[in-house]
Amino acid sequence: MQNPHTASVQSEVSPWRAASAAGLGTMIEYYDFQLYGVLAVMLSMLFFVGENENAALLSTLAIFGGAFLARPLGGIFFGWFGDRHGRTAALMVTIIGIGIASALMGMLPTYATLGLMAPALLLLCRLLQGFFAGGEITGAATYVAECSPANKRGFFGAFNPAAATLGLSLATGVAGLVSTVFGKEAMQEWAWRIPFLLSIPLILLCVWARSRIEDSPRFQELLKAHKPEHSPISVIFREHSRPLLQVIAIGFAQNAAGYVGVVYLSTHLTRTLKYDASAVFWLVSVVTLISAFLMPFAGGLSDRFGRKPLLTIGLLGYMLLVPLTMWVASWGSFVMAAMAVAISIIPFIIVQSVGYPLYAELFTTRVRYSGVSLGFNIATILGGATAPFIASWLSTQTGSSMAPAFYVMAAALVGIIALRSVQETSGRALAD
C-alpha cells in the first residue's frame, strides 16, 4: 500500500505532462530508427550495388538487425545512468544521440562514391542509433509508470507505444510524401536523404519539451530514502532474474510479431507481392496512424480487466490474423490487401499498448530503468533484429509468401507461455 508521503509527492507531477513529453521523444526515436526499415528496398540499391537484388536486400536487412546488437549496450549504460542520475537526464541524452546518428545517415555517400566504405559507414550510423535507442523507450516507459496513478498506469503507459507507432506512421508517411512529390528517379538519386535530415528539427522540438519536465516522484523518493544502486545490473541478476526472463520472453514475442506484421510487411508487399511502393507507404502509414490513437484505450482496458488477459488476446490475434493477412494479400488485389492489413493491426494495438506498462511494473524503483532496458533490449535482439531478415530469408528459401506468418505464430506462442508465469500487476502500487 502506498504511503501518504509518496502519494503527496506523486500528485505534484502531472501524468499528462509526463506522458506527453516522454511520448514525443519516443515518437522521434521510432521515426529515426524505423525509417531505415521503411526505405530498406531503396537503400539496398544505393549501398550494395555489386550484389544481386536478393543478396542486396538481405545485406541491407542484416545492417537493420545490426543496430539491435548495440541496443543492450545502450540499455545497460542508460539504465545505469537513469537509475543513478535520474530518468529525465538519461532521456535527454538518448534523444539527442539518436537524432544526430539519423541526420548523419542522411548525409552518407553511397556505394557509387565510396565503394565498400559506404555500407561500413551505414552500419556505424545504425550502431549509434541502436546504442541510444537502447535507453529511450524503456526509459520513457519507466518514467511514465512512475508518474502515473496505479489505476491509470495502463492508460498513460500506452502513450509511449502510441507515440512509437506515430513515429513509424510518420516515417512511412514522410517516405511516401517525398516519393510522391519528387518521383521515383529523384528519390533514388537524392530525395531519400530528406526523411533522415528531418530528424534535426524534430530533435530540437523534443529537447525543448523534455527540458520542461521534472524527474519522477518515485525516483525523488528513492534519493531521499537512500543512495541509488552503484551497480543495478548486478542487483537485477541477483534479485530480479525472474522478471528479467519474463520481459525477455514477452518482449521477444512483441518484437518478432510486431516487426514482421508491420515493418517487414512493407517490404513483403512491395518486393514479394509487387504492389506499388508509394501505395504501400500510404497504406501502412494510415493504418498505423489510426492504431496509435486507439492504444490508450487498449491500455485503459488493461487497467480494468488486467494486463495478462489483454496480452493473451493480442498474441492469439497475431497467430490468427498475420497468416490470414498474408494469404489475402497474395490474391493480387490491393483493395483486399489493404482491408486485411487494417484488420491485422488489432493485435499490434493490444500487445504494444499493454506490454510496456507491464514491464515497468515487474521491477522495483531502484533498478526499474535498468531492468526494463536490459530485458527489453535483449528481446529486441532475439525478436526485432532477426525478424525482418528471417522473414525475408524464409520467403526466399521456401518460395512461399506465407512462410513469415509461421514464424510470427511461433513467436506469439512463446509470449503466451511466458505470460502464465506472470502475476497480475494492474491496479497495484509500484514496488519500492
Coordinates of C-alpha atoms in Angstrom, one line a residue:
M1 CA 0.0 0.0 0.0
Q2 CA 1.3 3.4 -0.9
N3 CA 2.4 5.6 2.0
P4 CA 0.8 9.1 2.2
H5 CA 4.0 10.9 1.7
T6 CA 4.7 9.2 -1.5
A7 CA 1.2 9.8 -2.7
S8 CA 1.5 13.5 -2.0
V9 CA 4.8 13.8 -3.9
Q10 CA 3.4 11.8 -6.8
S11 CA 0.5 14.2 -7.2
E12 CA 2.9 17.1 -7.9
V13 CA 3.8 15.6 -11.3
S14 CA 1.0 15.6 -13.9
P15 CA 0.9 12.2 -15.7
W16 CA -0.5 14.0 -18.8
R17 CA 2.6 16.2 -19.0
A18 CA 5.0 13.3 -18.2
A19 CA 3.3 11.1 -20.8
S20 CA 3.3 13.8 -23.5
A21 CA 7.0 14.8 -23.1
A22 CA 8.1 11.2 -22.9
G23 CA 5.9 10.2 -25.8
L24 CA 7.2 12.9 -28.0
G25 CA 10.8 11.6 -27.7
T26 CA 9.6 8.1 -28.3
M27 CA 7.9 9.2 -31.4
I28 CA 11.0 10.8 -32.8
E29 CA 13.1 7.8 -31.8
Y30 CA 10.9 5.4 -33.7
Y31 CA 10.7 7.8 -36.7
D32 CA 14.5 7.8 -36.9
F33 CA 15.0 4.1 -36.1
Q34 CA 12.3 2.7 -38.3
L35 CA 12.9 4.9 -41.3
Y36 CA 15.8 2.6 -42.3
G37 CA 13.4 -0.4 -42.4
V38 CA 10.8 1.5 -44.4
L39 CA 13.4 2.5 -47.0
A40 CA 15.3 -0.8 -46.9
V41 CA 14.5 -1.7 -50.6
M42 CA 15.8 1.6 -51.8
L43 CA 18.9 1.6 -49.6
S44 CA 19.8 -1.8 -50.8
M45 CA 20.1 -0.4 -54.3
L46 CA 22.2 2.5 -53.1
F47 CA 24.7 0.8 -50.7
F48 CA 25.0 -2.7 -52.1
V49 CA 25.3 -2.1 -55.9
G50 CA 27.6 -5.1 -56.6
E51 CA 25.2 -7.7 -55.3
N52 CA 22.1 -9.2 -56.9
E53 CA 18.7 -8.0 -55.8
N54 CA 18.0 -10.6 -53.2
A55 CA 21.5 -10.5 -51.7
A56 CA 21.5 -6.7 -51.6
L57 CA 18.2 -6.7 -49.7
L58 CA 19.4 -9.3 -47.3
S59 CA 22.6 -7.3 -46.7
T60 CA 20.5 -4.2 -46.0
L61 CA 18.3 -6.1 -43.6
A62 CA 21.3 -7.5 -41.9
I63 CA 22.5 -4.0 -41.1
F64 CA 19.0 -3.2 -39.9
G65 CA 19.5 -6.1 -37.4
G66 CA 23.0 -5.0 -36.6
A67 CA 21.6 -1.9 -34.9
F68 CA 19.9 -4.1 -32.4
L69 CA 23.2 -5.6 -31.3
A70 CA 24.1 -2.2 -29.8
R71 CA 20.7 -1.8 -28.0
P72 CA 21.6 -3.9 -25.0
L73 CA 24.8 -1.9 -24.5
G74 CA 22.8 1.3 -24.6
G75 CA 20.2 -0.2 -22.3
I76 CA 22.8 -1.2 -19.8
F77 CA 24.5 2.2 -19.9
F78 CA 21.4 4.4 -19.8
G79 CA 19.7 2.0 -17.3
W80 CA 22.7 2.6 -15.0
F81 CA 22.7 6.3 -15.8
G82 CA 18.9 6.7 -15.3
D83 CA 18.9 4.6 -12.0
R84 CA 21.8 6.7 -10.6
H85 CA 21.3 10.2 -12.1
G86 CA 17.7 10.4 -12.9
R87 CA 15.2 9.5 -15.6
T88 CA 15.0 12.9 -17.3
A89 CA 18.7 13.3 -17.6
A90 CA 19.1 10.0 -19.4
L91 CA 16.1 10.7 -21.6
M92 CA 17.6 14.0 -22.8
V93 CA 20.9 12.3 -23.8
T94 CA 19.2 9.4 -25.7
I95 CA 17.0 11.5 -27.9
I96 CA 19.9 13.9 -28.9
G97 CA 22.2 11.0 -29.7
I98 CA 19.7 9.1 -31.9
G99 CA 18.8 12.3 -33.7
I100 CA 22.5 13.0 -34.6
A101 CA 23.0 9.5 -35.8
S102 CA 20.0 9.7 -38.1
A103 CA 21.0 13.1 -39.5
L104 CA 24.4 11.7 -40.3
M105 CA 22.8 8.8 -42.1
G106 CA 21.1 11.3 -44.4
M107 CA 24.5 12.8 -45.3
L108 CA 26.3 9.5 -46.2
P109 CA 27.9 9.0 -49.6
T110 CA 26.6 5.9 -51.4
Y111 CA 28.4 2.9 -52.9
A112 CA 28.9 4.8 -56.2
T113 CA 31.0 7.3 -54.4
L114 CA 32.8 5.4 -51.6
G115 CA 32.5 1.8 -52.6
L116 CA 32.7 -0.6 -49.7
M117 CA 33.2 2.2 -47.2
A118 CA 29.6 3.3 -47.8
P119 CA 27.9 0.3 -46.3
A120 CA 30.5 0.3 -43.5
L121 CA 29.6 3.9 -42.5
L122 CA 25.9 3.0 -42.8
L123 CA 26.5 0.2 -40.3
L124 CA 28.3 2.6 -38.0
C125 CA 25.4 5.0 -38.0
R126 CA 22.9 2.2 -37.3
L127 CA 25.0 1.0 -34.4
L128 CA 25.0 4.5 -32.9
Q129 CA 21.2 4.6 -33.4
G130 CA 20.9 1.3 -31.6
F131 CA 23.0 2.4 -28.7
F132 CA 21.0 5.5 -28.0
A133 CA 17.7 3.8 -28.7
G134 CA 18.5 1.2 -26.1
G135 CA 17.7 3.6 -23.4
E136 CA 14.9 5.7 -24.9
I137 CA 11.5 3.9 -25.0
T138 CA 12.3 1.8 -21.9
G139 CA 13.4 4.9 -20.0
A140 CA 10.2 6.7 -21.2
A141 CA 8.1 3.7 -20.0
T142 CA 9.8 3.7 -16.6
Y143 CA 9.3 7.5 -16.3
V144 CA 5.6 7.5 -17.2
A145 CA 4.9 4.5 -14.9
E146 CA 6.5 6.3 -12.0
C147 CA 4.4 9.4 -12.7
S148 CA 1.0 7.7 -13.1
P149 CA -1.6 6.7 -10.6
A150 CA -1.9 3.0 -10.0
N151 CA -5.4 2.7 -11.6
K152 CA -4.3 4.6 -14.8
R153 CA -0.8 3.2 -15.5
G154 CA -2.1 1.2 -18.4
F155 CA -3.8 4.2 -20.0
F156 CA -0.9 6.6 -19.6
G157 CA 1.7 3.9 -20.2
A158 CA 0.1 3.3 -23.6
F159 CA 1.2 6.8 -24.7
N160 CA 4.7 5.6 -25.3
P161 CA 3.8 2.7 -27.7
A162 CA 1.2 5.0 -29.3
A163 CA 4.0 7.6 -29.8
A164 CA 6.3 4.9 -31.2
T165 CA 3.6 3.9 -33.6
L166 CA 3.1 7.6 -34.6
G167 CA 6.8 7.6 -35.3
L168 CA 6.5 4.6 -37.6
S169 CA 3.5 6.2 -39.3
L170 CA 5.4 9.4 -39.7
A171 CA 8.4 7.6 -41.2
T172 CA 6.2 5.8 -43.8
G173 CA 4.2 8.9 -44.4
V174 CA 7.2 11.1 -45.0
A175 CA 8.8 8.5 -47.2
G176 CA 5.5 8.2 -49.2
L177 CA 5.2 12.0 -49.5
V178 CA 8.8 12.5 -50.6
S179 CA 8.4 9.7 -53.1
T180 CA 5.1 11.2 -54.5
V181 CA 6.4 14.8 -54.7
F182 CA 9.8 14.1 -56.2
G183 CA 9.2 10.9 -58.1
K184 CA 11.0 7.6 -58.1
E185 CA 14.0 8.8 -60.0
A186 CA 14.8 11.7 -57.7
M187 CA 14.0 9.5 -54.7
Q188 CA 16.7 7.1 -55.9
E189 CA 19.3 9.8 -56.6
W190 CA 19.0 12.2 -53.7
A191 CA 15.5 12.7 -52.2
W192 CA 15.9 9.6 -49.9
R193 CA 18.1 11.8 -47.7
I194 CA 15.2 14.3 -46.9
P195 CA 13.4 12.0 -44.4
F196 CA 16.6 11.4 -42.4
L197 CA 17.6 15.1 -42.3
L198 CA 14.2 16.0 -40.9
S199 CA 15.4 14.5 -37.6
I200 CA 17.2 17.8 -36.9
P201 CA 14.1 20.0 -36.3
L202 CA 12.3 17.1 -34.6
I203 CA 15.1 16.7 -32.1
L204 CA 15.1 20.4 -31.3
L205 CA 11.4 20.2 -30.5
C206 CA 11.9 17.3 -28.2
V207 CA 14.8 18.9 -26.3
W208 CA 12.5 21.9 -25.6
A209 CA 9.7 19.6 -24.3
R210 CA 11.9 17.5 -22.1
S211 CA 13.7 20.4 -20.6
R212 CA 10.4 21.4 -19.1
I213 CA 9.7 18.2 -17.1
E214 CA 10.9 17.2 -13.6
D215 CA 12.2 13.8 -12.6
S216 CA 9.7 11.1 -11.5
P217 CA 8.3 11.3 -7.9
R218 CA 9.4 7.7 -7.3
F219 CA 13.0 8.4 -8.2
Q220 CA 12.9 11.5 -6.0
E221 CA 11.6 9.4 -3.1
L222 CA 14.4 6.9 -3.7
L223 CA 17.0 9.6 -3.4
K224 CA 15.5 10.8 -0.1
A225 CA 15.4 7.2 1.3
H226 CA 18.9 6.1 0.4
K227 CA 21.6 6.3 -2.3
P228 CA 20.9 4.9 -5.8
E229 CA 22.4 1.4 -6.6
H230 CA 26.0 1.5 -7.6
S231 CA 25.6 -1.5 -9.9
P232 CA 21.9 -2.0 -10.7
I233 CA 22.7 -4.7 -13.3
S234 CA 24.2 -7.0 -10.6
V235 CA 21.2 -6.4 -8.4
I236 CA 18.9 -7.5 -11.3
F237 CA 20.8 -10.7 -11.9
R238 CA 20.9 -11.4 -8.1
E239 CA 17.4 -10.5 -7.1
H240 CA 15.3 -9.9 -10.2
S241 CA 16.2 -12.7 -12.6
R242 CA 12.6 -13.9 -12.9
P243 CA 11.1 -10.7 -14.1
L244 CA 14.1 -10.2 -16.3
L245 CA 13.4 -13.5 -18.1
Q246 CA 9.7 -12.7 -18.3
V247 CA 10.4 -9.4 -20.0
I248 CA 12.8 -11.1 -22.4
A249 CA 10.2 -13.8 -23.4
I250 CA 7.2 -11.5 -23.7
G251 CA 9.3 -8.8 -25.4
F252 CA 10.6 -11.4 -27.9
A253 CA 7.0 -12.2 -28.9
Q254 CA 6.1 -8.5 -29.0
N255 CA 9.1 -7.6 -31.2
A256 CA 9.1 -10.6 -33.6
A257 CA 5.4 -10.4 -34.3
G258 CA 5.4 -6.6 -34.5
Y259 CA 8.3 -6.3 -36.8
V260 CA 7.1 -8.9 -39.2
G261 CA 3.5 -7.8 -39.0
V262 CA 4.2 -4.1 -39.6
V263 CA 7.8 -3.2 -40.6
Y264 CA 8.6 -6.2 -42.8
L265 CA 5.1 -6.0 -44.2
S266 CA 6.1 -3.0 -46.3
T267 CA 9.0 -5.0 -47.9
H268 CA 6.7 -8.0 -48.3
L269 CA 4.0 -6.1 -50.1
T270 CA 6.4 -4.2 -52.4
R271 CA 9.2 -6.7 -53.2
T272 CA 7.5 -10.1 -52.9
L273 CA 4.0 -9.3 -54.0
K274 CA 5.0 -6.4 -56.3
Y275 CA 2.4 -3.8 -55.1
D276 CA 3.2 -0.1 -55.8
A277 CA 5.7 1.2 -53.2
S278 CA 4.0 4.6 -52.8
A279 CA 0.6 3.0 -52.3
V280 CA 2.1 0.6 -49.7
F281 CA 3.8 3.5 -47.9
W282 CA 0.5 5.3 -47.5
L283 CA -1.4 2.2 -46.5
V284 CA 0.9 1.3 -43.7
S285 CA 1.1 5.0 -42.6
V286 CA -2.6 5.5 -42.4
V287 CA -3.3 2.1 -40.6
T288 CA -0.5 2.7 -38.0
L289 CA -1.7 6.3 -37.5
I290 CA -5.2 5.1 -36.6
S291 CA -3.8 2.4 -34.4
A292 CA -1.7 4.9 -32.4
F293 CA -4.9 6.8 -31.3
L294 CA -6.5 3.5 -30.2
M295 CA -3.6 2.4 -28.0
P296 CA -4.5 4.5 -24.9
F297 CA -8.0 2.9 -25.0
A298 CA -6.4 -0.6 -25.1
G299 CA -4.2 0.4 -22.2
G300 CA -7.2 1.6 -20.3
L301 CA -8.9 -1.7 -20.8
S302 CA -5.9 -3.4 -19.2
D303 CA -6.4 -1.2 -16.2
R304 CA -9.9 -2.6 -15.9
F305 CA -9.5 -6.2 -17.0
G306 CA -5.8 -6.9 -16.3
R307 CA -2.6 -6.9 -18.3
K308 CA -2.4 -10.7 -18.7
P309 CA -5.9 -11.2 -20.4
L310 CA -5.3 -8.4 -22.8
L311 CA -1.8 -9.5 -23.8
T312 CA -3.0 -13.1 -24.3
I313 CA -5.8 -11.9 -26.6
G314 CA -3.3 -9.8 -28.5
L315 CA -0.8 -12.6 -29.0
L316 CA -3.6 -15.1 -30.1
G317 CA -4.7 -12.4 -32.5
Y318 CA -1.2 -12.4 -34.1
M319 CA -1.4 -16.2 -34.5
L320 CA -4.7 -15.9 -36.4
L321 CA -4.6 -12.6 -38.3
V322 CA -1.0 -12.5 -39.7
P323 CA -1.3 -15.7 -41.7
L324 CA -4.8 -14.5 -42.9
T325 CA -3.4 -11.2 -43.9
M326 CA -0.5 -12.6 -46.0
W327 CA -2.8 -15.1 -47.6
V328 CA -5.3 -12.4 -48.6
A329 CA -2.6 -10.1 -49.8
S330 CA -1.3 -12.8 -52.1
W331 CA -4.5 -12.7 -54.1
G332 CA -3.2 -9.7 -56.1
S333 CA -5.9 -7.2 -55.2
F334 CA -4.6 -4.2 -53.4
V335 CA -8.0 -3.3 -52.0
M336 CA -8.3 -6.7 -50.4
A337 CA -4.7 -6.5 -49.1
A338 CA -5.5 -3.1 -47.6
M339 CA -8.5 -4.4 -45.8
A340 CA -6.5 -7.4 -44.4
V341 CA -3.7 -5.1 -43.2
A342 CA -6.3 -2.9 -41.4
I343 CA -7.7 -5.8 -39.6
S344 CA -4.4 -7.4 -38.7
I345 CA -3.3 -4.2 -36.9
I346 CA -5.6 -5.1 -33.9
P347 CA -3.1 -7.5 -32.2
F348 CA -0.4 -4.9 -32.7
I349 CA -2.5 -2.3 -30.9
I350 CA -3.1 -4.6 -27.9
V351 CA 0.3 -6.0 -27.4
Q352 CA 2.2 -2.8 -27.9
S353 CA -0.1 -0.7 -25.6
V354 CA -0.2 -3.3 -22.7
G355 CA 3.4 -4.6 -22.8
Y356 CA 5.3 -1.5 -21.8
P357 CA 3.3 -0.7 -18.7
L358 CA 3.7 -4.4 -17.6
Y359 CA 7.5 -4.4 -18.0
A360 CA 7.8 -1.3 -15.7
E361 CA 5.6 -2.9 -13.1
L362 CA 7.7 -6.0 -12.8
F363 CA 10.8 -4.2 -11.2
T364 CA 11.4 -2.2 -8.1
T365 CA 12.2 1.6 -8.3
R366 CA 15.9 1.2 -7.6
V367 CA 16.5 -1.0 -10.7
R368 CA 13.4 -0.3 -12.8
Y369 CA 15.1 1.6 -15.6
S370 CA 18.0 -0.9 -15.8
G371 CA 15.7 -4.0 -15.6
V372 CA 13.3 -2.8 -18.3
S373 CA 16.1 -1.6 -20.6
L374 CA 18.2 -4.8 -20.3
G375 CA 15.3 -7.2 -20.6
F376 CA 13.5 -5.5 -23.4
N377 CA 16.7 -4.8 -25.4
I378 CA 17.7 -8.4 -25.2
A379 CA 14.2 -9.2 -26.5
T380 CA 14.7 -6.8 -29.4
I381 CA 17.8 -8.7 -30.5
L382 CA 16.1 -12.0 -30.3
G383 CA 12.8 -10.8 -31.9
G384 CA 13.2 -7.5 -33.6
A385 CA 16.8 -7.7 -35.0
T386 CA 16.3 -11.0 -36.6
A387 CA 12.6 -10.9 -37.6
P388 CA 12.8 -9.0 -41.0
F389 CA 15.9 -10.9 -42.0
I390 CA 14.4 -14.3 -41.1
A391 CA 11.1 -13.4 -42.7
S392 CA 12.8 -12.4 -46.0
W393 CA 15.1 -15.5 -45.8
L394 CA 12.2 -17.8 -45.2
S395 CA 10.2 -16.3 -48.1
T396 CA 13.3 -16.7 -50.4
Q397 CA 14.2 -20.2 -49.3
T398 CA 10.7 -21.7 -49.4
G399 CA 9.4 -19.7 -52.3
S400 CA 6.2 -19.2 -50.3
S401 CA 4.9 -15.7 -49.4
M402 CA 3.2 -17.3 -46.4
A403 CA 6.4 -18.5 -44.7
P404 CA 7.0 -15.5 -42.5
A405 CA 3.5 -16.0 -41.0
F406 CA 4.5 -19.3 -39.4
Y407 CA 7.5 -17.5 -37.7
V408 CA 5.0 -15.0 -36.2
M409 CA 2.8 -17.8 -34.9
A410 CA 5.8 -19.5 -33.1
A411 CA 6.9 -16.2 -31.6
A412 CA 3.5 -15.4 -30.3
L413 CA 3.2 -18.8 -28.7
V414 CA 6.4 -18.1 -26.7
G415 CA 4.9 -15.0 -25.3
I416 CA 1.6 -16.8 -24.3
I417 CA 3.6 -19.4 -22.4
A418 CA 5.7 -16.8 -20.6
L419 CA 2.6 -14.9 -19.5
R420 CA 1.5 -17.9 -17.5
S421 CA 4.3 -17.2 -15.0
V422 CA 3.4 -13.5 -14.5
Q423 CA 1.3 -12.3 -11.6
E424 CA -1.3 -9.7 -12.5
T425 CA 0.1 -6.1 -11.9
S426 CA -2.7 -3.8 -12.9
G427 CA -4.0 -1.6 -10.1
R428 CA -1.2 -2.3 -7.7
A429 CA 1.3 0.2 -6.3
L430 CA 4.7 0.1 -7.9
A431 CA 7.3 -1.9 -5.8
D432 CA 9.8 0.3 -4.0

